[in-house]
XYZ file of C-alpha atoms in Angstrom:
420
model
C -7.997 3.480 8.560
C -5.535 6.553 8.260
C -5.463 8.559 4.945
C -2.344 9.772 2.932
C -3.232 12.926 0.870
C -1.116 15.053 -1.345
C -1.668 18.948 -1.159
C -0.474 22.001 -2.829
C 1.341 23.826 -0.050
C 1.529 27.662 -0.629
C 3.881 28.913 2.348
C 2.506 32.007 4.269
C 4.055 33.800 7.477
C 2.387 35.346 10.364
C 2.793 39.148 10.727
C 1.134 41.676 13.134
C -0.451 44.545 11.470
C -2.601 46.970 13.310
C -2.673 44.842 16.410
C -3.994 41.904 14.257
C -2.272 38.772 13.113
C -2.275 38.561 9.304
C -1.062 35.636 7.051
C 1.054 37.054 4.241
C 2.400 35.070 1.328
C 5.844 33.964 1.836
C 8.578 34.348 -0.959
C 9.513 30.720 -0.710
C 8.657 28.343 -3.493
C 5.308 26.359 -3.029
C 5.280 22.676 -2.824
C 3.007 20.532 -5.172
C 2.273 17.045 -3.868
C 3.317 17.578 -0.250
C 2.183 14.292 1.581
C -0.102 14.815 4.684
C -1.429 12.213 6.946
C -5.032 12.132 8.424
C -6.548 9.896 11.067
C -9.698 7.996 10.176
C -11.776 10.744 11.964
C -10.416 13.265 9.613
C -8.167 14.972 12.095
C -4.489 15.530 10.887
C -1.496 13.957 12.236
C 0.187 17.262 13.056
C 3.488 15.829 14.189
C 3.976 13.610 11.181
C 2.826 16.445 8.730
C 5.402 18.989 10.361
C 8.051 16.274 9.740
C 7.176 16.207 6.099
C 7.065 19.980 5.742
C 10.259 20.346 7.594
C 11.928 17.795 5.386
C 10.471 19.048 2.183
C 11.557 22.648 2.832
C 15.046 21.717 3.946
C 16.340 21.675 0.614
C 18.447 18.590 1.377
C 15.763 15.970 0.531
C 13.843 15.547 -2.670
C 10.150 15.646 -2.404
C 9.820 12.209 -3.950
C 11.983 10.873 -1.004
C 9.642 12.759 1.445
C 6.521 11.134 -0.208
C 8.290 7.710 0.161
C 8.903 8.308 3.771
C 5.416 9.291 4.404
C 4.031 6.205 2.711
C 5.959 4.156 5.426
C 4.674 6.442 8.167
C 1.092 6.137 6.620
C 1.255 2.176 6.982
C 2.537 2.881 10.516
C -0.597 5.209 11.271
C -2.980 2.542 9.849
C -1.399 0.035 11.987
C -1.759 2.130 15.175
C -5.399 2.516 14.540
C -6.099 -0.817 13.624
C -4.651 -2.030 17.009
C -6.101 0.974 18.944
C -2.691 1.976 20.176
C -1.152 5.332 21.035
C 1.816 6.364 19.110
C 3.316 7.958 22.204
C 3.101 4.900 24.437
C 6.594 4.125 25.941
C 6.093 2.437 29.274
C 9.044 1.226 31.309
C 8.260 -2.454 30.193
C 10.083 -2.798 27.079
C 7.718 -5.333 25.439
C 4.881 -2.882 25.717
C 6.374 -0.048 23.969
C 4.544 0.864 20.700
C 7.698 0.866 18.461
C 8.797 -2.505 20.037
C 5.244 -4.030 19.188
C 5.457 -2.616 15.610
C 8.911 -3.913 15.050
C 7.790 -7.325 15.916
C 4.725 -7.073 13.498
C 7.084 -6.042 10.722
C 9.266 -8.900 11.348
C 6.495 -11.370 11.506
C 5.015 -10.035 8.185
C 8.454 -10.256 6.678
C 9.061 -13.915 7.872
C 5.620 -14.940 6.675
C 6.186 -13.504 3.067
C 3.701 -10.546 3.396
C 6.402 -7.860 3.422
C 9.839 -7.725 1.302
C 12.697 -7.738 3.582
C 13.935 -4.408 2.217
C 10.380 -2.996 2.802
C 10.424 -3.942 6.472
C 14.023 -2.465 6.921
C 13.033 0.844 5.234
C 9.686 1.252 7.018
C 11.290 0.670 10.460
C 14.054 3.199 9.573
C 11.502 5.839 8.439
C 9.408 5.420 11.626
C 12.494 5.928 13.715
C 13.573 9.033 11.764
C 10.146 10.507 12.437
C 10.584 9.831 16.181
C 14.138 11.439 16.330
C 12.398 14.498 14.701
C 9.630 14.253 17.561
C 12.455 14.111 20.110
C 14.172 17.186 18.636
C 10.732 19.129 18.729
C 9.571 17.919 22.227
C 6.532 16.244 20.528
C 6.870 13.155 23.032
C 7.590 13.118 26.634
C 11.362 13.841 27.400
C 13.114 10.743 28.736
C 10.758 8.393 27.061
C 12.415 5.024 26.880
C 11.975 4.537 23.086
C 15.160 2.724 22.227
C 18.912 2.297 22.596
C 21.224 4.115 20.321
C 24.396 2.139 19.078
C 27.281 3.030 17.164
C 28.194 0.765 14.402
C 31.808 1.220 12.865
C 32.089 0.575 9.177
C 35.443 0.124 7.377
C 35.992 1.288 3.822
C 38.928 2.246 1.440
C 39.461 5.864 0.364
C 40.390 6.822 -3.243
C 44.184 6.400 -2.244
C 43.725 2.956 -0.894
C 43.936 3.674 2.669
C 41.707 2.071 5.243
C 39.266 4.123 6.922
C 36.407 3.732 9.566
C 33.209 5.662 9.742
C 30.686 5.698 12.743
C 27.065 4.988 11.847
C 24.286 5.662 14.365
C 21.738 2.942 14.736
C 19.186 1.665 17.264
C 18.358 -1.621 18.864
C 15.104 -1.525 16.893
C 16.527 -1.447 13.305
C 15.650 -4.612 11.176
C 18.423 -6.074 9.187
C 17.709 -6.438 5.444
C 17.845 -10.295 5.191
C 16.487 -11.569 2.046
C 14.600 -14.802 1.731
C 16.368 -17.702 0.205
C 15.690 -18.658 -3.406
C 15.754 -16.815 -6.671
C 13.380 -13.878 -6.717
C 12.584 -11.236 -9.386
C 12.019 -7.506 -9.017
C 10.824 -6.452 -5.569
C 11.560 -9.894 -4.272
C 8.266 -11.139 -5.846
C 7.450 -14.125 -8.044
C 5.257 -14.558 -11.136
C 1.851 -16.182 -10.888
C 0.849 -18.963 -13.156
C -1.114 -18.730 -16.500
C -4.243 -20.230 -14.998
C -4.085 -18.069 -11.872
C -3.536 -15.035 -14.077
C -6.603 -15.970 -16.217
C -8.436 -16.776 -13.202
C -7.748 -13.450 -11.554
C -8.660 -11.404 -14.691
C -11.878 -13.317 -15.062
C -12.735 -12.591 -11.394
C -11.813 -8.788 -11.645
C -13.860 -8.380 -14.858
C -16.817 -9.371 -12.814
C -16.322 -8.212 -9.255
C -14.224 -4.981 -9.293
C -14.442 -1.630 -11.018
C -13.586 -1.415 -14.616
C -10.573 0.721 -13.992
C -8.884 -1.639 -11.599
C -9.450 -4.685 -13.937
C -7.921 -2.731 -16.873
C -4.935 -1.506 -14.844
C -4.283 -5.090 -13.660
C -4.722 -6.301 -17.405
C -2.343 -3.600 -18.534
C 0.307 -4.641 -16.071
C 0.125 -8.447 -17.029
C 0.229 -7.696 -20.720
C 2.828 -4.987 -20.908
C 4.967 -5.367 -17.933
C 4.661 -1.572 -17.055
C 5.150 -0.411 -13.532
C 2.042 0.950 -11.646
C 3.312 4.637 -11.736
C 3.574 4.193 -15.527
C 0.087 2.776 -15.965
C -1.757 5.385 -13.742
C -0.062 8.347 -15.555
C -1.136 7.172 -19.172
C -3.122 9.607 -20.878
C -5.671 9.361 -23.937
C -2.979 11.181 -26.072
C -0.621 8.380 -25.148
C -2.816 5.898 -26.941
C -3.683 8.252 -29.762
C 0.161 8.917 -30.462
C 1.230 5.282 -30.087
C 2.965 3.945 -33.191
C 2.837 0.728 -34.664
C 5.984 -1.700 -34.984
C 6.827 -1.952 -38.556
C 8.387 -5.388 -38.282
C 5.521 -7.013 -36.156
C 1.910 -6.333 -37.260
C -0.530 -5.887 -34.288
C 2.018 -4.513 -31.784
C 1.985 -0.749 -30.766
C 4.651 1.156 -29.048
C 3.704 3.731 -26.376
C 6.487 6.268 -25.535
C 7.099 6.953 -21.901
C 9.564 8.699 -19.609
C 11.104 12.180 -20.036
C 9.693 14.248 -22.702
C 6.172 12.541 -22.368
C 3.469 12.808 -19.883
C 3.940 9.379 -18.554
C 6.123 8.698 -15.541
C 8.683 5.883 -15.235
C 11.110 4.853 -12.420
C 14.245 6.681 -12.394
C 13.087 8.761 -15.480
C 14.083 6.064 -17.779
C 13.144 6.790 -21.484
C 11.659 4.052 -23.707
C 8.350 2.608 -25.036
C 6.235 -0.031 -23.619
C 4.938 -2.741 -25.967
C 1.141 -3.061 -26.392
C -0.548 -5.774 -28.250
C -3.343 -4.831 -30.605
C -6.164 -6.576 -28.698
C -5.169 -4.684 -25.486
C -4.926 -1.412 -27.251
C -8.441 -1.726 -28.788
C -9.819 -2.531 -25.327
C -8.034 0.674 -23.764
C -9.111 2.862 -26.661
C -12.753 1.516 -26.230
C -12.676 2.422 -22.575
C -11.070 5.923 -23.146
C -14.077 7.038 -25.330
C -16.731 5.259 -23.197
C -19.595 7.088 -21.549
C -18.557 5.608 -18.144
C -15.227 7.303 -18.458
C -16.451 10.504 -20.076
C -18.757 11.054 -16.880
C -15.741 11.048 -14.715
C -13.780 13.436 -17.084
C -16.598 15.813 -16.806
C -16.113 16.252 -13.141
C -12.298 16.131 -13.228
C -9.805 19.034 -12.723
C -8.669 20.699 -16.073
C -5.120 19.147 -15.744
C -6.543 15.638 -15.212
C -9.228 15.326 -17.960
C -6.917 13.518 -20.353
C -5.893 10.975 -17.789
C -6.791 7.501 -18.908
C -7.881 6.194 -15.478
C -9.755 8.334 -13.075
C -11.299 7.323 -9.638
C -15.050 7.593 -9.113
C -14.249 11.079 -7.522
C -12.688 12.037 -10.854
C -9.289 12.188 -9.264
C -6.019 10.570 -10.714
C -5.245 7.046 -9.191
C -2.535 7.418 -6.731
C -0.795 5.035 -4.311
C -3.643 5.342 -1.704
C -6.497 4.585 -4.181
C -4.566 1.606 -5.615
C -3.667 0.308 -2.171
C -7.289 0.428 -1.181
C -8.383 -1.248 -4.132
C -5.799 -4.037 -3.911
C -6.613 -4.622 -0.270
C -10.394 -5.034 -1.258
C -9.541 -7.293 -4.176
C -7.428 -9.592 -1.894
C -10.238 -9.664 0.558
C -13.100 -10.631 -1.729
C -11.026 -12.837 -3.875
C -9.786 -14.774 -0.921
C -13.440 -15.190 -0.004
C -14.082 -16.755 -3.455
C -11.463 -19.553 -3.050
C -8.656 -17.865 -5.023
C -6.175 -18.826 -2.348
C -3.162 -17.464 -4.299
C -4.567 -13.779 -3.868
C -4.002 -13.854 -0.056
C -0.426 -12.471 -0.699
C -0.797 -11.101 -4.379
C 0.901 -7.781 -4.945
C 0.253 -5.776 -8.071
C 4.092 -5.725 -8.949
C 3.762 -9.568 -9.599
C 1.981 -8.782 -12.822
C 5.272 -7.223 -14.089
C 7.167 -10.249 -12.869
C 4.698 -12.463 -14.578
C 5.178 -10.707 -18.015
C 8.886 -10.474 -17.792
C 9.132 -14.195 -17.114
C 6.925 -15.147 -19.939
C 8.473 -12.827 -22.494
C 11.958 -14.145 -21.632
C 10.819 -17.779 -21.821
C 9.334 -17.239 -25.281
C 12.396 -15.554 -26.638
C 14.727 -18.113 -25.195
C 12.528 -20.893 -26.736
C 12.859 -19.597 -30.333
C 15.736 -21.142 -32.390
C 18.241 -18.666 -33.641
C 17.950 -15.997 -30.802
C 21.062 -15.407 -28.865
C 20.747 -14.940 -25.040
C 22.277 -11.576 -25.453
C 19.711 -10.495 -27.885
C 16.880 -11.870 -25.697
C 18.522 -9.857 -22.709
C 18.478 -6.526 -24.576
C 14.979 -7.131 -25.871
C 13.476 -7.777 -22.417
C 15.457 -4.906 -20.865
C 13.953 -2.380 -23.474
C 10.451 -3.847 -22.993
C 10.500 -3.501 -19.216
C 12.590 -0.324 -19.196
C 15.229 -1.706 -16.945
C 17.760 0.869 -15.785
C 20.299 -2.061 -15.077
C 21.027 -5.227 -16.980
C 21.363 -7.071 -13.484
C 17.580 -6.756 -13.172
C 17.021 -8.383 -16.572
C 19.526 -11.349 -15.753
C 17.215 -12.371 -12.903
C 14.679 -13.586 -15.291
C 17.430 -15.875 -16.809
C 18.403 -17.016 -13.456
C 14.778 -17.700 -12.447
C 14.129 -19.639 -15.579
C 17.120 -21.783 -14.929
C 15.996 -22.666 -11.637
C 12.392 -23.439 -11.985
C 10.875 -26.073 -14.413
C 7.598 -24.258 -14.523
C 7.419 -21.684 -17.283
C 4.611 -19.104 -17.539
C 2.204 -19.558 -20.515
C -0.285 -16.835 -21.395
C -3.200 -16.536 -23.910
C -2.395 -17.349 -27.424
C -3.753 -14.122 -28.731
C -1.018 -12.143 -26.872
C 1.654 -14.939 -27.530
C 1.383 -14.628 -31.272
C 2.449 -10.963 -31.277
C 5.597 -11.522 -29.187
C 6.387 -14.775 -31.123
C 6.441 -12.672 -34.325
C 9.052 -10.303 -32.694
C 10.802 -13.416 -31.569
C 11.047 -14.797 -35.116
C 12.196 -11.335 -36.358
C 15.046 -11.176 -33.859
C 16.023 -14.836 -34.874
C 16.195 -13.963 -38.454
C 18.633 -11.003 -37.616
C 20.941 -13.413 -35.919
C 20.825 -16.083 -38.484
């Protein structure tokens, strides 16, 4: 399986000195976290890595955007190796062309619910961008019948109210972003039931590494995003503050000004029940984690979660862990795990928290929305409103272990008192 790695790129330039080629340090800024793809045999995908470097050094695209594009291309590389295909295979028969076959696989995965519609659209778009770069730099045979370009005319109104048109170049391989019917939560995903969650956590406590088990538990009981959980540090736990209104509840500050990442650089705090906090602290000072810390780089030693190679958990490590978890869980009759995604832990938490707040007398809907928005660090209130809509369209409401419910019921009671 192809691997996605992140490197620290220090630019150099070739110069000839005394009839010898020397590589001297360039004056341009180095790039920390430049994504690079390697095939399963360890050889780099030079063309893809050239594309990533070219976009990162252009100054027009943020490095985070380049990383996102390369994640899509990494999935494409893995698909190529799994199917033993050649990424340059463009015969005259259209149905045999590698991009046509890949598009069909994406559409099938989207229709089966294995891939979000927006993800399928973005992945195909990223792959086409890469091939345009290959065309420009002659990385593929000139004249290879890859696709047919088409011009789409879009109408819009300018600031003065006049109708204008704009031409957008597309291809016959693009995938329309057609959402599945029904009410969906963040990322187009749905929560899982209380029994499924408890069954899953019991299974992970016995069958996967402790780190992945705790990452999943934190996702279910705090609603934090994966990038937030994997960037938690020991000092994040040590500097957490208790909620003066609700005994047994802790707040961990995240976002700008802290060492914990959030989507869109949103500032706020994640809520952690005392039982979970004690479990995380126990792990933080365990001999198991200390052994990993000893081998970690200096800047990573305070990371709460480290892999068995003493590296921070990144997208690739979590992706491999979740793929293996789905495989072994499906073999143990956990049928709901076939299409399970980590982000469903967040959807589960949000649905449960909103249902508790709305079920307590005295709490106004506006207050419940504001509380859930803060707890889940939503940048837009529209994301929080989805949970209201979902609860209105389903009879089943998520129930979670009583030990965790009591802490949030205490919050709900307090909010109810304020609005009385």
